[in-house]
Backbone as JSON, one array per atom type, in Angstrom:
{
  "sequence": "QVQLVESGGGLVQAGGSLRLSCAASGGTFSTYAMGWFRQAPGKEREFVAAISWSGDNTNYADSVKGRFTISRDNAKRTVNLQMNSLKAEDTAIYYCAATWRGSGWHRRSDEYDYWGQGTQVTVSS",
  "N": [[0.85, -1.18, 0.02], [0.54, 2.2, -0.83], [0.98, 5.46, 0.31], [0.21, 8.75, -0.47], [1.12, 12.18, -0.27], [0.41, 15.38, -1.07], [1.9, 18.68, -1.43], [2.56, 22.22, -1.4], [0.76, 23.74, -2.87], [-1.17, 26.74, -3.54], [-1.94, 30.32, -3.66], [-1.32, 32.26, -6.5], [-0.15, 34.81, -8.66], [-1.05, 35.34, -12.1], [1.38, 34.29, -14.47], [3.26, 33.72, -12.57], [5.06, 31.3, -10.5], [4.89, 27.97, -9.16], [5.82, 25.24, -7.02], [5.01, 22.0, -6.77], [4.98, 19.26, -4.52], [5.1, 15.74, -3.94], [5.0, 13.41, -1.51], [5.85, 10.09, -0.88], [4.92, 7.17, 0.91], [5.36, 3.8, 2.11], [5.42, 0.77, 0.19], [7.58, 0.13, -2.67], [9.09, 2.74, -3.83], [10.6, 3.3, -6.14], [9.69, 1.55, -8.04], [7.3, 2.41, -8.94], [5.55, 4.1, -11.41], [4.78, 7.52, -11.82], [2.35, 10.18, -11.61], [0.79, 13.37, -12.35], [-2.32, 14.87, -11.93], [-5.18, 16.95, -12.53], [-8.08, 18.8, -11.4], [-10.53, 20.93, -12.18], [-13.12, 23.2, -10.98], [-16.32, 21.91, -11.7], [-15.41, 20.44, -13.85], [-14.03, 17.51, -15.44], [-11.52, 15.28, -14.06], [-8.21, 15.73, -15.2], [-5.33, 14.72, -17.12], [-1.99, 15.79, -16.38], [0.87, 15.49, -16.17], [3.42, 12.98, -16.46], [5.74, 10.5, -15.23], [8.37, 8.1, -15.68], [9.5, 5.04, -13.99], [12.32, 5.35, -13.58], [12.71, 7.96, -14.02], [13.64, 8.87, -16.37], [12.0, 9.14, -18.52], [9.38, 11.2, -19.56], [6.09, 12.71, -19.87], [3.71, 15.04, -21.09], [0.68, 16.9, -20.83], [-0.7, 18.7, -23.57], [-1.46, 21.28, -22.9], [0.18, 22.13, -20.91], [2.73, 21.8, -21.67], [6.1, 22.73, -21.95], [5.84, 24.62, -20.01], [5.44, 23.37, -17.56], [7.3, 21.08, -15.45], [7.98, 17.81, -14.67], [9.51, 15.86, -12.17], [11.47, 13.41, -10.32], [12.71, 12.05, -7.22], [14.05, 9.28, -6.3], [15.46, 8.37, -4.06], [14.63, 10.1, -2.03], [11.97, 9.63, -2.17], [10.08, 11.21, -3.52], [8.03, 13.1, -5.8], [7.96, 15.77, -8.02], [6.39, 18.77, -9.26], [7.15, 21.32, -11.17], [5.87, 24.38, -11.84], [5.63, 26.85, -14.12], [5.08, 30.14, -15.52], [2.32, 30.47, -14.96], [-1.21, 30.28, -15.6], [-4.58, 31.56, -15.47], [-6.28, 29.53, -16.13], [-5.03, 27.31, -15.17], [-5.86, 26.95, -12.66], [-6.92, 24.76, -10.22], [-7.54, 21.68, -8.35], [-4.77, 19.8, -7.61], [-3.58, 16.54, -8.1], [-1.52, 13.89, -6.99], [-0.42, 10.72, -8.25], [0.14, 7.2, -8.27], [1.35, 4.29, -9.99], [1.73, 0.8, -10.51], [1.76, -0.38, -12.89], [3.7, -1.12, -15.06], [6.81, 0.22, -16.32], [6.97, 2.59, -17.74], [5.65, 5.91, -18.63], [2.27, 6.98, -17.87], [-0.87, 8.06, -19.02], [-3.52, 7.83, -18.53], [-6.11, 8.15, -16.09], [-7.34, 5.88, -15.03], [-5.36, 3.99, -15.0], [-3.92, 4.33, -12.78], [-3.16, 3.46, -9.4], [-2.99, 4.42, -6.8], [-3.73, 7.41, -4.97], [-3.19, 10.78, -4.0], [-4.51, 13.25, -1.65], [-4.84, 15.67, -2.75], [-3.99, 19.07, -3.68], [-4.68, 22.49, -3.56], [-4.43, 24.74, -6.21], [-4.45, 28.04, -7.11], [-4.72, 30.49, -9.48], [-4.5, 33.81, -9.99], [-5.84, 36.25, -12.17]],
  "CA": [[-0.01, -0.03, 0.01], [1.28, 3.41, -0.96], [0.3, 6.7, 0.72], [0.78, 9.94, -1.17], [0.72, 13.43, 0.32], [0.85, 16.53, -1.85], [2.11, 19.95, -0.79], [3.08, 23.29, -2.26], [-0.23, 24.54, -3.55], [-1.41, 28.08, -2.99], [-2.44, 31.37, -4.54], [-0.25, 32.95, -7.22], [-0.61, 35.66, -9.78], [-0.76, 34.82, -13.44], [2.79, 34.5, -14.8], [4.08, 33.27, -11.51], [5.47, 29.91, -10.43], [4.73, 27.19, -7.93], [6.43, 23.91, -7.11], [4.24, 21.02, -6.02], [5.71, 18.06, -4.15], [4.33, 14.61, -3.5], [5.8, 12.47, -0.73], [5.27, 8.75, -0.84], [5.34, 6.24, 1.96], [4.87, 2.49, 1.8], [5.77, 0.26, -1.14], [8.9, 0.39, -3.2], [8.79, 3.91, -4.64], [11.28, 3.28, -7.44], [8.97, 0.64, -8.94], [6.04, 3.03, -9.3], [5.46, 5.27, -12.27], [4.07, 8.57, -11.13], [1.72, 11.16, -12.47], [0.02, 14.47, -11.77], [-3.6, 15.17, -12.59], [-5.84, 18.12, -11.9], [-9.52, 18.89, -11.54], [-11.07, 22.27, -11.97], [-14.55, 23.13, -10.61], [-17.24, 21.6, -12.75], [-14.74, 19.76, -14.93], [-13.45, 16.19, -15.12], [-10.08, 15.21, -13.77], [-7.45, 15.62, -16.47], [-3.91, 14.45, -17.05], [-1.08, 16.93, -16.43], [2.27, 15.07, -16.47], [3.72, 11.64, -15.94], [7.19, 10.16, -15.26], [8.63, 6.71, -15.52], [10.21, 4.57, -12.79], [13.66, 5.88, -13.42], [12.71, 9.43, -14.22], [14.25, 9.19, -17.66], [10.98, 9.37, -19.52], [8.29, 12.0, -19.08], [5.05, 13.03, -20.82], [2.95, 16.18, -20.65], [-0.49, 17.4, -21.56], [-0.33, 19.81, -24.47], [-1.8, 22.54, -22.27], [1.23, 22.53, -19.93], [4.04, 21.49, -22.24], [6.96, 23.92, -22.05], [5.65, 25.44, -18.79], [5.56, 22.49, -16.33], [8.3, 20.06, -15.46], [7.85, 16.78, -13.62], [10.74, 15.18, -11.79], [11.37, 12.53, -9.12], [13.9, 11.69, -6.47], [13.69, 7.99, -5.71], [16.05, 8.3, -2.74], [13.79, 10.89, -1.16], [10.59, 9.15, -2.35], [9.24, 12.35, -3.86], [7.86, 13.52, -7.17], [7.69, 17.19, -8.02], [5.86, 19.41, -10.47], [7.52, 22.73, -11.25], [4.9, 25.02, -12.71], [6.02, 28.22, -14.46], [4.18, 30.89, -16.43], [0.98, 29.99, -14.65], [-2.32, 30.94, -16.18], [-5.8, 31.41, -14.69], [-6.89, 28.21, -16.48], [-4.31, 26.26, -14.42], [-6.48, 26.79, -11.36], [-7.51, 23.39, -10.04], [-6.92, 20.81, -7.36], [-3.75, 18.92, -8.25], [-3.44, 15.23, -7.45], [-0.42, 13.02, -7.32], [-0.89, 9.39, -8.37], [1.16, 6.18, -8.46], [0.91, 3.08, -10.61], [2.77, -0.24, -10.68], [1.46, -1.05, -14.18], [4.72, -0.92, -16.06], [7.84, 1.18, -15.95], [6.91, 3.84, -18.5], [4.69, 6.86, -18.14], [0.89, 6.63, -18.08], [-1.69, 9.23, -19.16], [-4.95, 7.61, -18.18], [-6.32, 8.07, -14.64], [-7.73, 4.49, -14.59], [-4.16, 3.19, -14.95], [-3.23, 4.58, -11.5], [-3.67, 2.66, -8.3], [-2.97, 5.2, -5.57], [-3.96, 8.85, -5.21], [-3.14, 11.67, -2.87], [-5.72, 13.93, -1.29], [-4.91, 16.83, -3.59], [-3.6, 20.33, -3.16], [-5.31, 23.52, -4.35], [-3.64, 25.76, -6.91], [-5.31, 29.11, -7.57], [-3.96, 31.49, -10.23], [-5.34, 35.02, -10.16], [-5.53, 36.95, -13.41]],
  "C": [[0.87, 1.26, -0.01], [0.42, 4.57, -0.51], [1.01, 7.85, 0.08], [0.22, 11.21, -0.51], [1.31, 14.58, -0.52], [1.05, 17.79, -0.98], [2.59, 20.94, -1.81], [2.06, 24.1, -2.99], [-0.42, 25.91, -2.89], [-1.97, 29.01, -4.03], [-1.27, 32.09, -5.16], [-0.86, 33.76, -8.3], [-0.24, 35.01, -11.1], [0.68, 35.24, -13.84], [3.76, 34.04, -13.76], [4.37, 31.79, -11.57], [5.09, 29.29, -9.1], [5.4, 25.84, -8.13], [5.65, 23.0, -6.16], [5.15, 19.83, -5.7], [4.73, 16.97, -3.71], [5.25, 13.64, -2.78], [5.1, 11.14, -0.6], [5.79, 7.95, 0.34], [4.7, 4.87, 1.66], [5.31, 2.05, 0.42], [7.2, 0.58, -1.48], [8.8, 1.51, -4.26], [9.39, 3.84, -6.02], [10.66, 2.34, -8.45], [7.61, 1.19, -9.34], [6.24, 4.15, -10.33], [4.51, 6.25, -11.61], [3.41, 9.55, -12.07], [1.08, 12.28, -11.65], [-1.24, 14.67, -12.63], [-4.18, 16.42, -11.91], [-7.33, 18.12, -12.22], [-9.97, 20.25, -11.18], [-12.55, 22.15, -11.63], [-15.45, 22.88, -11.82], [-16.65, 20.86, -13.99], [-14.25, 18.36, -14.48], [-11.96, 16.26, -14.79], [-9.33, 15.0, -15.08], [-5.97, 15.36, -16.18], [-3.1, 15.69, -17.14], [0.29, 16.46, -16.93], [2.49, 13.7, -15.84], [5.24, 11.4, -16.08], [7.37, 8.68, -15.0], [9.32, 6.33, -14.22], [11.48, 5.34, -12.53], [13.72, 7.4, -13.46], [13.24, 9.85, -15.55], [13.23, 9.58, -18.72], [9.82, 10.15, -18.87], [7.29, 12.29, -20.21], [4.21, 14.13, -20.23], [1.69, 16.35, -21.47], [-0.04, 18.57, -22.42], [-0.5, 21.2, -23.8], [-0.7, 23.04, -21.33], [2.63, 22.35, -20.48], [4.87, 22.8, -22.39], [6.87, 24.81, -20.83], [5.87, 24.61, -17.51], [6.68, 21.49, -16.55], [8.1, 19.08, -14.32], [9.22, 16.12, -13.39], [10.54, 14.31, -10.57], [12.73, 12.33, -8.53], [13.59, 10.37, -5.76], [14.33, 7.8, -4.31], [15.2, 9.0, -1.7], [12.32, 10.5, -1.24], [9.64, 10.3, -2.67], [9.16, 12.51, -5.39], [7.4, 14.96, -7.1], [7.09, 17.67, -9.34], [6.2, 20.9, -10.36], [6.62, 23.4, -12.26], [5.3, 26.48, -12.88], [5.01, 28.84, -15.42], [2.73, 30.46, -16.22], [-0.08, 30.86, -15.22], [-3.59, 30.71, -15.3], [-6.4, 30.02, -14.92], [-6.14, 27.03, -15.84], [-4.92, 26.06, -13.03], [-7.24, 25.49, -11.23], [-6.98, 22.79, -8.75], [-5.99, 19.87, -8.09], [-3.56, 17.68, -7.42], [-2.18, 14.53, -7.96], [-0.96, 11.59, -7.36], [0.28, 8.46, -8.66], [0.57, 4.92, -9.1], [2.07, 2.08, -10.71], [2.62, -0.96, -12.01], [2.51, -0.73, -15.25], [5.63, 0.23, -15.74], [7.76, 2.52, -16.65], [5.93, 4.8, -17.89], [3.28, 6.46, -18.59], [0.04, 7.89, -18.07], [-3.09, 9.06, -18.62], [-5.11, 7.45, -16.65], [-6.64, 6.69, -14.19], [-6.54, 3.55, -14.57], [-3.44, 3.34, -13.56], [-3.97, 3.94, -10.35], [-3.8, 3.41, -7.0], [-2.99, 6.68, -5.85], [-3.75, 9.57, -3.87], [-4.46, 12.38, -2.67], [-5.91, 15.21, -2.1], [-4.46, 18.11, -2.88], [-4.13, 21.41, -4.13], [-4.29, 24.47, -4.93], [-4.61, 26.79, -7.48], [-4.43, 30.17, -8.21], [-4.91, 32.66, -10.5], [-4.86, 35.76, -11.41], [-5.48, 38.44, -13.19]]
}
């Protein structure tokens, strides 16, 4: 069983930056591919970014490509999401997720087995 706890959310002005972190406990962290998803009010949860076991392979939603960077530190059991050039439309609850279904990255939420409780990101325009 893996427990995930997100942190780093908050209120930021458009054009600003935030760094989200997700700390994992339980399980063998280096054997889980990780992802970030988000859900805005009245909208479905959507994929943001994903990273492979090793951290060598990443994938991004088109809406965040070039602005967000996902990374992981297997020794510290953390995965991070650096968010730059934030826009009002990035406002959402951001969730960290883990999956043991293969070493590569995963874009579909139904491929993930464990979820954090989420952290709110609000971008003011």
